[in-house]
Each structure stands twice: as C-alpha cells, then as structure tokens.
C-alpha cells in the first residue's frame, strides 16, 4: 500500500511540475517533472521485473523434479519424405 501511495504522489507531483504556469521557471520545472516521471517509470519496471523473477523462481522450485534414471536404449530415426518439384517430378 505504501508503494502505491509513493507512485500516485510522485506522478501527481510530476504532472504538476510539467504544468507549472509560472513562465520564467517553466522549462526548469517541466524538466524536473519529466525526470521525476522517468525515474518513477524505471522504478516500476525494476519492481515488476523483480516480482516476475521471484515468481519464476517459485515456479521452478514447485514444478521441477529430478529422478535417478539409467539409459537402456537409444534409437536414431530418419524421416524420409517426398517433395513435389515445380517441373512435376518428385524428389526424396
């Protein structure tokens, strides 16, 4: 809940700085607002990526299993098929 408040307040502050009506500080405040917005978006991306990685680790732990096995037979097979050529002939 705390992070949502930080995000909402940060974006409100960023929009307020971009839309600041004072003419002689407009470029400075707009720049600060855009930088603040960019930092918040980057922070959200990092948080989301960390959450996704934790979910992946949990899935790997939950759904990965190993067992001891012994290979008893290896068979190699080759698929053969006929291809129809443009001149009407077939080729293996």
Backbone as XML, in Angstrom:
<?xml version="1.0"?>
<chain id="A" units="angstrom">
  <residue number="1" name="UNK">
    <atom name="N" x="0.831" y="-1.195" z="0.000"/>
    <atom name="CA" x="0.000" y="0.000" z="0.000"/>
    <atom name="C" x="0.868" y="1.249" z="0.000"/>
  </residue>
  <residue number="2" name="UNK">
    <atom name="N" x="1.990" y="1.191" z="0.723"/>
    <atom name="CA" x="2.877" y="2.337" z="0.802"/>
    <atom name="C" x="3.469" y="2.669" z="-0.568"/>
  </residue>
  <residue number="3" name="UNK">
    <atom name="N" x="3.833" y="1.633" z="-1.337"/>
    <atom name="CA" x="4.429" y="1.879" z="-2.652"/>
    <atom name="C" x="3.421" y="2.510" z="-3.609"/>
  </residue>
  <residue number="4" name="UNK">
    <atom name="N" x="2.149" y="2.145" z="-3.489"/>
    <atom name="CA" x="1.121" y="2.744" z="-4.345"/>
    <atom name="C" x="0.965" y="4.223" z="-4.021"/>
  </residue>
  <residue number="5" name="UNK">
    <atom name="N" x="1.027" y="4.575" z="-2.752"/>
    <atom name="CA" x="0.950" y="5.988" z="-2.369"/>
    <atom name="C" x="2.140" y="6.761" z="-2.929"/>
  </residue>
  <residue number="6" name="UNK">
    <atom name="N" x="3.329" y="6.171" z="-2.860"/>
    <atom name="CA" x="4.520" y="6.835" z="-3.401"/>
    <atom name="C" x="4.372" y="7.053" z="-4.899"/>
  </residue>
  <residue number="7" name="UNK">
    <atom name="N" x="3.869" y="6.055" z="-5.612"/>
    <atom name="CA" x="3.697" y="6.167" z="-7.059"/>
    <atom name="C" x="2.678" y="7.250" z="-7.400"/>
  </residue>
  <residue number="8" name="UNK">
    <atom name="N" x="1.535" y="7.232" z="-6.735"/>
    <atom name="CA" x="0.485" y="8.208" z="-7.026"/>
    <atom name="C" x="0.962" y="9.620" z="-6.723"/>
  </residue>
  <residue number="9" name="UNK">
    <atom name="N" x="1.568" y="9.821" z="-5.562"/>
    <atom name="CA" x="2.058" y="11.161" z="-5.193"/>
    <atom name="C" x="3.160" y="11.604" z="-6.144"/>
  </residue>
  <residue number="10" name="UNK">
    <atom name="N" x="4.039" y="10.689" z="-6.516"/>
    <atom name="CA" x="5.119" y="11.033" z="-7.451"/>
    <atom name="C" x="4.594" y="11.453" z="-8.805"/>
  </residue>
  <residue number="11" name="UNK">
    <atom name="N" x="3.627" y="10.728" z="-9.348"/>
    <atom name="CA" x="3.083" y="11.101" z="-10.650"/>
    <atom name="C" x="2.276" y="12.401" z="-10.576"/>
  </residue>
  <residue number="12" name="UNK">
    <atom name="N" x="1.573" y="12.624" z="-9.487"/>
    <atom name="CA" x="0.856" y="13.899" z="-9.336"/>
    <atom name="C" x="1.850" y="15.047" z="-9.290"/>
  </residue>
  <residue number="13" name="UNK">
    <atom name="N" x="2.946" y="14.860" z="-8.550"/>
    <atom name="CA" x="3.986" y="15.895" z="-8.483"/>
    <atom name="C" x="4.631" y="16.113" z="-9.846"/>
  </residue>
  <residue number="14" name="UNK">
    <atom name="N" x="4.873" y="15.039" z="-10.573"/>
    <atom name="CA" x="5.480" y="15.167" z="-11.905"/>
    <atom name="C" x="4.559" y="15.935" z="-12.849"/>
  </residue>
  <residue number="15" name="UNK">
    <atom name="N" x="3.280" y="15.627" z="-12.853"/>
    <atom name="CA" x="2.335" y="16.338" z="-13.714"/>
    <atom name="C" x="2.222" y="17.794" z="-13.290"/>
  </residue>
  <residue number="16" name="UNK">
    <atom name="N" x="2.209" y="18.045" z="-11.991"/>
    <atom name="CA" x="2.123" y="19.426" z="-11.509"/>
    <atom name="C" x="3.351" y="20.227" z="-11.927"/>
  </residue>
  <residue number="17" name="UNK">
    <atom name="N" x="4.528" y="19.608" z="-11.864"/>
    <atom name="CA" x="5.745" y="20.322" z="-12.267"/>
    <atom name="C" x="5.767" y="20.595" z="-13.764"/>
  </residue>
  <residue number="18" name="UNK">
    <atom name="N" x="5.273" y="19.665" z="-14.560"/>
    <atom name="CA" x="5.247" y="19.875" z="-16.007"/>
    <atom name="C" x="4.259" y="20.981" z="-16.373"/>
  </residue>
  <residue number="19" name="UNK">
    <atom name="N" x="3.148" y="21.060" z="-15.672"/>
    <atom name="CA" x="2.101" y="22.029" z="-15.995"/>
    <atom name="C" x="2.210" y="23.316" z="-15.172"/>
  </residue>
  <residue number="20" name="UNK">
    <atom name="N" x="3.319" y="23.553" z="-14.500"/>
    <atom name="CA" x="3.504" y="24.754" z="-13.667"/>
    <atom name="C" x="3.302" y="25.997" z="-14.531"/>
  </residue>
  <residue number="21" name="UNK">
    <atom name="N" x="2.407" y="26.917" z="-14.152"/>
    <atom name="CA" x="2.067" y="28.044" z="-15.017"/>
    <atom name="C" x="3.051" y="29.216" z="-14.982"/>
  </residue>
  <residue number="22" name="UNK">
    <atom name="N" x="4.017" y="29.232" z="-14.067"/>
    <atom name="CA" x="4.953" y="30.363" z="-13.968"/>
    <atom name="C" x="5.899" y="30.317" z="-15.163"/>
  </residue>
  <residue number="23" name="UNK">
    <atom name="N" x="5.916" y="31.407" z="-15.935"/>
    <atom name="CA" x="6.610" y="31.413" z="-17.226"/>
    <atom name="C" x="8.127" y="31.359" z="-17.094"/>
  </residue>
  <residue number="24" name="UNK">
    <atom name="N" x="8.722" y="32.062" z="-16.142"/>
    <atom name="CA" x="10.182" y="32.131" z="-16.090"/>
    <atom name="C" x="10.814" y="30.849" z="-15.519"/>
  </residue>
  <residue number="25" name="UNK">
    <atom name="N" x="10.058" y="29.977" z="-14.899"/>
    <atom name="CA" x="10.598" y="28.692" z="-14.413"/>
    <atom name="C" x="9.973" y="27.498" z="-15.133"/>
  </residue>
  <residue number="26" name="UNK">
    <atom name="N" x="9.259" y="27.773" z="-16.214"/>
    <atom name="CA" x="8.528" y="26.699" z="-16.907"/>
    <atom name="C" x="9.465" y="25.610" z="-17.422"/>
  </residue>
  <residue number="27" name="UNK">
    <atom name="N" x="10.583" y="25.969" z="-18.027"/>
    <atom name="CA" x="11.498" y="24.963" z="-18.578"/>
    <atom name="C" x="12.140" y="24.127" z="-17.479"/>
  </residue>
  <residue number="28" name="UNK">
    <atom name="N" x="12.503" y="24.762" z="-16.395"/>
    <atom name="CA" x="13.141" y="24.034" z="-15.294"/>
    <atom name="C" x="12.156" y="23.069" z="-14.640"/>
  </residue>
  <residue number="29" name="UNK">
    <atom name="N" x="10.980" y="23.553" z="-14.326"/>
    <atom name="CA" x="10.001" y="22.682" z="-13.658"/>
    <atom name="C" x="9.514" y="21.576" z="-14.578"/>
  </residue>
  <residue number="30" name="UNK">
    <atom name="N" x="9.366" y="21.872" z="-15.857"/>
    <atom name="CA" x="8.955" y="20.829" z="-16.801"/>
    <atom name="C" x="10.031" y="19.747" z="-16.884"/>
  </residue>
  <residue number="31" name="UNK">
    <atom name="N" x="11.277" y="20.163" z="-16.932"/>
    <atom name="CA" x="12.380" y="19.189" z="-16.969"/>
    <atom name="C" x="12.415" y="18.335" z="-15.719"/>
  </residue>
  <residue number="32" name="UNK">
    <atom name="N" x="12.243" y="18.958" z="-14.569"/>
    <atom name="CA" x="12.229" y="18.205" z="-13.313"/>
    <atom name="C" x="11.040" y="17.240" z="-13.287"/>
  </residue>
  <residue number="33" name="UNK">
    <atom name="N" x="9.896" y="17.697" z="-13.773"/>
    <atom name="CA" x="8.719" y="16.827" z="-13.809"/>
    <atom name="C" x="8.916" y="15.625" z="-14.705"/>
  </residue>
  <residue number="34" name="UNK">
    <atom name="N" x="9.494" y="15.835" z="-15.896"/>
    <atom name="CA" x="9.747" y="14.718" z="-16.802"/>
    <atom name="C" x="10.779" y="13.756" z="-16.220"/>
  </residue>
  <residue number="35" name="UNK">
    <atom name="N" x="11.810" y="14.286" z="-15.575"/>
    <atom name="CA" x="12.815" y="13.425" z="-14.948"/>
    <atom name="C" x="12.183" y="12.605" z="-13.826"/>
  </residue>
  <residue number="36" name="UNK">
    <atom name="N" x="11.357" y="13.246" z="-13.011"/>
    <atom name="CA" x="10.682" y="12.537" z="-11.932"/>
    <atom name="C" x="9.776" y="11.428" z="-12.475"/>
  </residue>
  <residue number="37" name="UNK">
    <atom name="N" x="9.056" y="11.745" z="-13.539"/>
    <atom name="CA" x="8.210" y="10.722" z="-14.166"/>
    <atom name="C" x="9.033" y="9.565" z="-14.717"/>
  </residue>
  <residue number="38" name="UNK">
    <atom name="N" x="10.172" y="9.869" z="-15.340"/>
    <atom name="CA" x="11.029" y="8.814" z="-15.885"/>
    <atom name="C" x="11.600" y="7.935" z="-14.772"/>
  </residue>
  <residue number="39" name="UNK">
    <atom name="N" x="11.997" y="8.548" z="-13.673"/>
    <atom name="CA" x="12.527" y="7.774" z="-12.540"/>
    <atom name="C" x="11.443" y="6.862" z="-11.968"/>
  </residue>
  <residue number="40" name="UNK">
    <atom name="N" x="10.226" y="7.366" z="-11.848"/>
    <atom name="CA" x="9.136" y="6.538" z="-11.336"/>
    <atom name="C" x="8.823" y="5.367" z="-12.263"/>
  </residue>
  <residue number="41" name="UNK">
    <atom name="N" x="8.827" y="5.606" z="-13.554"/>
    <atom name="CA" x="8.556" y="4.523" z="-14.507"/>
    <atom name="C" x="9.669" y="3.473" z="-14.451"/>
  </residue>
  <residue number="42" name="UNK">
    <atom name="N" x="10.923" y="3.921" z="-14.362"/>
    <atom name="CA" x="12.039" y="2.975" z="-14.250"/>
    <atom name="C" x="11.923" y="2.164" z="-12.964"/>
  </residue>
  <residue number="43" name="UNK">
    <atom name="N" x="11.561" y="2.823" z="-11.879"/>
    <atom name="CA" x="11.408" y="2.139" z="-10.590"/>
    <atom name="C" x="10.302" y="1.086" z="-10.677"/>
  </residue>
  <residue number="44" name="UNK">
    <atom name="N" x="9.189" y="1.438" z="-11.327"/>
    <atom name="CA" x="8.106" y="0.470" z="-11.503"/>
    <atom name="C" x="8.563" y="-0.735" z="-12.335"/>
  </residue>
  <residue number="45" name="UNK">
    <atom name="N" x="9.336" y="-0.474" z="-13.376"/>
    <atom name="CA" x="9.849" y="-1.567" z="-14.203"/>
    <atom name="C" x="10.751" y="-2.508" z="-13.427"/>
  </residue>
  <residue number="46" name="UNK">
    <atom name="N" x="11.627" y="-1.940" z="-12.598"/>
    <atom name="CA" x="12.528" y="-2.769" z="-11.793"/>
    <atom name="C" x="11.729" y="-3.594" z="-10.792"/>
  </residue>
  <residue number="47" name="UNK">
    <atom name="N" x="10.740" y="-2.984" z="-10.151"/>
    <atom name="CA" x="9.906" y="-3.723" z="-9.188"/>
    <atom name="C" x="9.163" y="-4.860" z="-9.874"/>
  </residue>
  <residue number="48" name="UNK">
    <atom name="N" x="8.621" y="-4.569" z="-11.054"/>
    <atom name="CA" x="7.856" y="-5.604" z="-11.772"/>
    <atom name="C" x="8.765" y="-6.740" z="-12.214"/>
  </residue>
  <residue number="49" name="UNK">
    <atom name="N" x="9.975" y="-6.398" z="-12.658"/>
    <atom name="CA" x="10.924" y="-7.427" z="-13.079"/>
    <atom name="C" x="11.348" y="-8.304" z="-11.903"/>
  </residue>
  <residue number="50" name="UNK">
    <atom name="N" x="11.602" y="-7.684" z="-10.747"/>
    <atom name="CA" x="11.967" y="-8.459" z="-9.563"/>
    <atom name="C" x="10.825" y="-9.380" z="-9.149"/>
  </residue>
  <residue number="51" name="UNK">
    <atom name="N" x="9.593" y="-8.885" z="-9.217"/>
    <atom name="CA" x="8.435" y="-9.719" z="-8.887"/>
    <atom name="C" x="8.288" y="-10.883" z="-9.849"/>
  </residue>
  <residue number="52" name="UNK">
    <atom name="N" x="8.519" y="-10.627" z="-11.138"/>
    <atom name="CA" x="8.422" y="-11.690" z="-12.131"/>
    <atom name="C" x="9.506" y="-12.741" z="-11.893"/>
  </residue>
  <residue number="53" name="UNK">
    <atom name="N" x="10.707" y="-12.303" z="-11.537"/>
    <atom name="CA" x="11.807" y="-13.236" z="-11.283"/>
    <atom name="C" x="11.504" y="-14.098" z="-10.060"/>
  </residue>
  <residue number="54" name="UNK">
    <atom name="N" x="10.945" y="-13.484" z="-9.014"/>
    <atom name="CA" x="10.580" y="-14.262" z="-7.818"/>
    <atom name="C" x="9.501" y="-15.286" z="-8.145"/>
  </residue>
  <residue number="55" name="UNK">
    <atom name="N" x="8.548" y="-14.913" z="-8.970"/>
    <atom name="CA" x="7.519" y="-15.848" z="-9.396"/>
    <atom name="C" x="8.097" y="-16.994" z="-10.205"/>
  </residue>
  <residue number="56" name="UNK">
    <atom name="N" x="9.063" y="-16.679" z="-11.070"/>
    <atom name="CA" x="9.716" y="-17.715" z="-11.870"/>
    <atom name="C" x="10.478" y="-18.683" z="-10.969"/>
  </residue>
  <residue number="57" name="UNK">
    <atom name="N" x="11.218" y="-18.141" z="-9.982"/>
    <atom name="CA" x="11.954" y="-18.998" z="-9.056"/>
    <atom name="C" x="11.003" y="-19.900" z="-8.273"/>
  </residue>
  <residue number="58" name="UNK">
    <atom name="N" x="9.866" y="-19.356" z="-7.875"/>
    <atom name="CA" x="8.880" y="-20.150" z="-7.152"/>
    <atom name="C" x="8.330" y="-21.269" z="-8.034"/>
  </residue>
  <residue number="59" name="UNK">
    <atom name="N" x="8.035" y="-20.958" z="-9.300"/>
    <atom name="CA" x="7.526" y="-21.978" z="-10.228"/>
    <atom name="C" x="8.567" y="-23.064" z="-10.477"/>
  </residue>
  <residue number="60" name="UNK">
    <atom name="N" x="9.835" y="-22.660" z="-10.634"/>
    <atom name="CA" x="10.895" y="-23.645" z="-10.861"/>
    <atom name="C" x="11.015" y="-24.564" z="-9.653"/>
  </residue>
  <residue number="61" name="UNK">
    <atom name="N" x="10.960" y="-23.990" z="-8.465"/>
    <atom name="CA" x="11.057" y="-24.793" z="-7.252"/>
    <atom name="C" x="9.858" y="-25.731" z="-7.130"/>
  </residue>
  <residue number="62" name="UNK">
    <atom name="N" x="8.698" y="-25.249" z="-7.480"/>
    <atom name="CA" x="7.474" y="-26.021" z="-7.290"/>
    <atom name="C" x="7.296" y="-27.107" z="-8.342"/>
  </residue>
  <residue number="63" name="UNK">
    <atom name="N" x="7.647" y="-26.843" z="-9.605"/>
    <atom name="CA" x="7.309" y="-27.757" z="-10.693"/>
    <atom name="C" x="8.494" y="-28.489" z="-11.304"/>
  </residue>
  <residue number="64" name="UNK">
    <atom name="N" x="9.662" y="-28.415" z="-10.699"/>
    <atom name="CA" x="10.820" y="-29.113" z="-11.234"/>
    <atom name="C" x="11.127" y="-30.302" z="-10.343"/>
  </residue>
  <residue number="65" name="UNK">
    <atom name="N" x="11.271" y="-31.430" z="-10.947"/>
    <atom name="CA" x="11.595" y="-32.628" z="-10.191"/>
    <atom name="C" x="12.702" y="-33.398" z="-10.887"/>
  </residue>
  <residue number="66" name="UNK">
    <atom name="N" x="13.468" y="-34.132" z="-10.134"/>
    <atom name="CA" x="14.526" y="-34.956" z="-10.705"/>
    <atom name="C" x="14.362" y="-36.367" z="-10.196"/>
  </residue>
  <residue number="67" name="UNK">
    <atom name="N" x="14.847" y="-37.287" z="-10.970"/>
    <atom name="CA" x="14.826" y="-38.686" z="-10.573"/>
    <atom name="C" x="16.061" y="-39.361" z="-11.148"/>
  </residue>
  <residue number="68" name="UNK">
    <atom name="N" x="16.503" y="-40.401" z="-10.511"/>
    <atom name="CA" x="17.659" y="-41.143" z="-10.997"/>
    <atom name="C" x="17.179" y="-42.103" z="-12.080"/>
  </residue>
  <residue number="69" name="UNK">
    <atom name="N" x="17.826" y="-42.068" z="-13.222"/>
    <atom name="CA" x="17.442" y="-42.940" z="-14.333"/>
    <atom name="C" x="18.698" y="-43.501" z="-14.986"/>
  </residue>
  <residue number="70" name="UNK">
    <atom name="N" x="18.498" y="-44.565" z="-15.741"/>
    <atom name="CA" x="19.580" y="-45.179" z="-16.481"/>
    <atom name="C" x="19.119" y="-45.346" z="-17.925"/>
  </residue>
  <residue number="71" name="UNK">
    <atom name="N" x="19.948" y="-44.911" z="-18.877"/>
    <atom name="CA" x="19.606" y="-45.040" z="-20.294"/>
    <atom name="C" x="19.802" y="-46.505" z="-20.681"/>
  </residue>
  <residue number="72" name="UNK">
    <atom name="N" x="18.748" y="-47.111" z="-21.232"/>
    <atom name="CA" x="18.835" y="-48.526" z="-21.604"/>
    <atom name="C" x="18.792" y="-48.731" z="-23.118"/>
  </residue>
  <residue number="73" name="UNK">
    <atom name="N" x="18.300" y="-47.728" z="-23.870"/>
    <atom name="CA" x="18.193" y="-47.905" z="-25.316"/>
    <atom name="C" x="18.179" y="-46.547" z="-25.990"/>
  </residue>
  <residue number="74" name="UNK">
    <atom name="N" x="18.983" y="-46.394" z="-27.019"/>
    <atom name="CA" x="18.988" y="-45.174" z="-27.828"/>
    <atom name="C" x="18.726" y="-45.597" z="-29.263"/>
  </residue>
  <residue number="75" name="UNK">
    <atom name="N" x="17.757" y="-44.964" z="-29.873"/>
    <atom name="CA" x="17.400" y="-45.299" z="-31.243"/>
    <atom name="C" x="17.437" y="-44.033" z="-32.078"/>
  </residue>
  <residue number="76" name="UNK">
    <atom name="N" x="18.036" y="-44.140" z="-33.247"/>
    <atom name="CA" x="18.084" y="-42.996" z="-34.158"/>
    <atom name="C" x="17.139" y="-43.285" z="-35.316"/>
  </residue>
  <residue number="77" name="UNK">
    <atom name="N" x="16.329" y="-42.307" z="-35.653"/>
    <atom name="CA" x="15.425" y="-42.494" z="-36.780"/>
    <atom name="C" x="15.572" y="-41.317" z="-37.737"/>
  </residue>
  <residue number="78" name="UNK">
    <atom name="N" x="15.310" y="-41.593" z="-38.987"/>
    <atom name="CA" x="15.421" y="-40.579" z="-40.032"/>
    <atom name="C" x="14.077" y="-40.493" z="-40.729"/>
  </residue>
  <residue number="79" name="UNK">
    <atom name="N" x="13.559" y="-39.268" z="-40.856"/>
    <atom name="CA" x="12.308" y="-39.070" z="-41.595"/>
    <atom name="C" x="12.622" y="-38.906" z="-43.072"/>
  </residue>
  <residue number="80" name="UNK">
    <atom name="N" x="11.944" y="-39.681" z="-43.872"/>
    <atom name="CA" x="12.083" y="-39.532" z="-45.312"/>
    <atom name="C" x="10.740" y="-39.080" z="-45.857"/>
  </residue>
  <residue number="81" name="UNK">
    <atom name="N" x="10.765" y="-38.111" z="-46.743"/>
    <atom name="CA" x="9.523" y="-37.668" z="-47.362"/>
    <atom name="C" x="9.803" y="-37.252" z="-48.800"/>
  </residue>
  <residue number="82" name="UNK">
    <atom name="N" x="8.783" y="-37.336" z="-49.578"/>
    <atom name="CA" x="8.875" y="-36.966" z="-50.978"/>
    <atom name="C" x="8.427" y="-35.519" z="-51.134"/>
  </residue>
  <residue number="83" name="UNK">
    <atom name="N" x="9.203" y="-34.768" z="-51.897"/>
    <atom name="CA" x="8.859" y="-33.374" z="-52.172"/>
    <atom name="C" x="8.490" y="-33.234" z="-53.636"/>
  </residue>
  <residue number="84" name="UNK">
    <atom name="N" x="7.378" y="-32.587" z="-53.884"/>
    <atom name="CA" x="6.918" y="-32.354" z="-55.246"/>
    <atom name="C" x="7.654" y="-31.144" z="-55.813"/>
  </residue>
  <residue number="85" name="UNK">
    <atom name="N" x="8.305" y="-31.307" z="-56.956"/>
    <atom name="CA" x="9.063" y="-30.252" z="-57.613"/>
    <atom name="C" x="8.156" y="-29.467" z="-58.571"/>
  </residue>
  <residue number="86" name="UNK">
    <atom name="N" x="8.633" y="-28.287" z="-58.940"/>
    <atom name="CA" x="7.836" y="-27.440" z="-59.866"/>
    <atom name="C" x="7.702" y="-28.057" z="-61.254"/>
  </residue>
  <residue number="87" name="UNK">
    <atom name="N" x="8.680" y="-28.830" z="-61.683"/>
    <atom name="CA" x="8.617" y="-29.422" z="-63.020"/>
    <atom name="C" x="7.737" y="-30.677" z="-63.060"/>
  </residue>
  <residue number="88" name="UNK">
    <atom name="N" x="7.139" y="-31.056" z="-61.965"/>
    <atom name="CA" x="6.231" y="-32.191" z="-61.934"/>
    <atom name="C" x="6.848" y="-33.453" z="-61.371"/>
  </residue>
  <residue number="89" name="UNK">
    <atom name="N" x="8.150" y="-33.447" z="-61.171"/>
    <atom name="CA" x="8.792" y="-34.649" z="-60.643"/>
    <atom name="C" x="8.776" y="-34.625" z="-59.112"/>
  </residue>
  <residue number="90" name="UNK">
    <atom name="N" x="9.068" y="-35.767" z="-58.537"/>
    <atom name="CA" x="9.168" y="-35.902" z="-57.091"/>
    <atom name="C" x="10.603" y="-36.232" z="-56.703"/>
  </residue>
  <residue number="91" name="UNK">
    <atom name="N" x="10.996" y="-35.744" z="-55.526"/>
    <atom name="CA" x="12.357" y="-35.998" z="-55.064"/>
    <atom name="C" x="12.292" y="-36.421" z="-53.602"/>
  </residue>
  <residue number="92" name="UNK">
    <atom name="N" x="13.116" y="-37.434" z="-53.246"/>
    <atom name="CA" x="13.163" y="-37.936" z="-51.884"/>
    <atom name="C" x="13.962" y="-36.990" z="-51.004"/>
  </residue>
</chain>
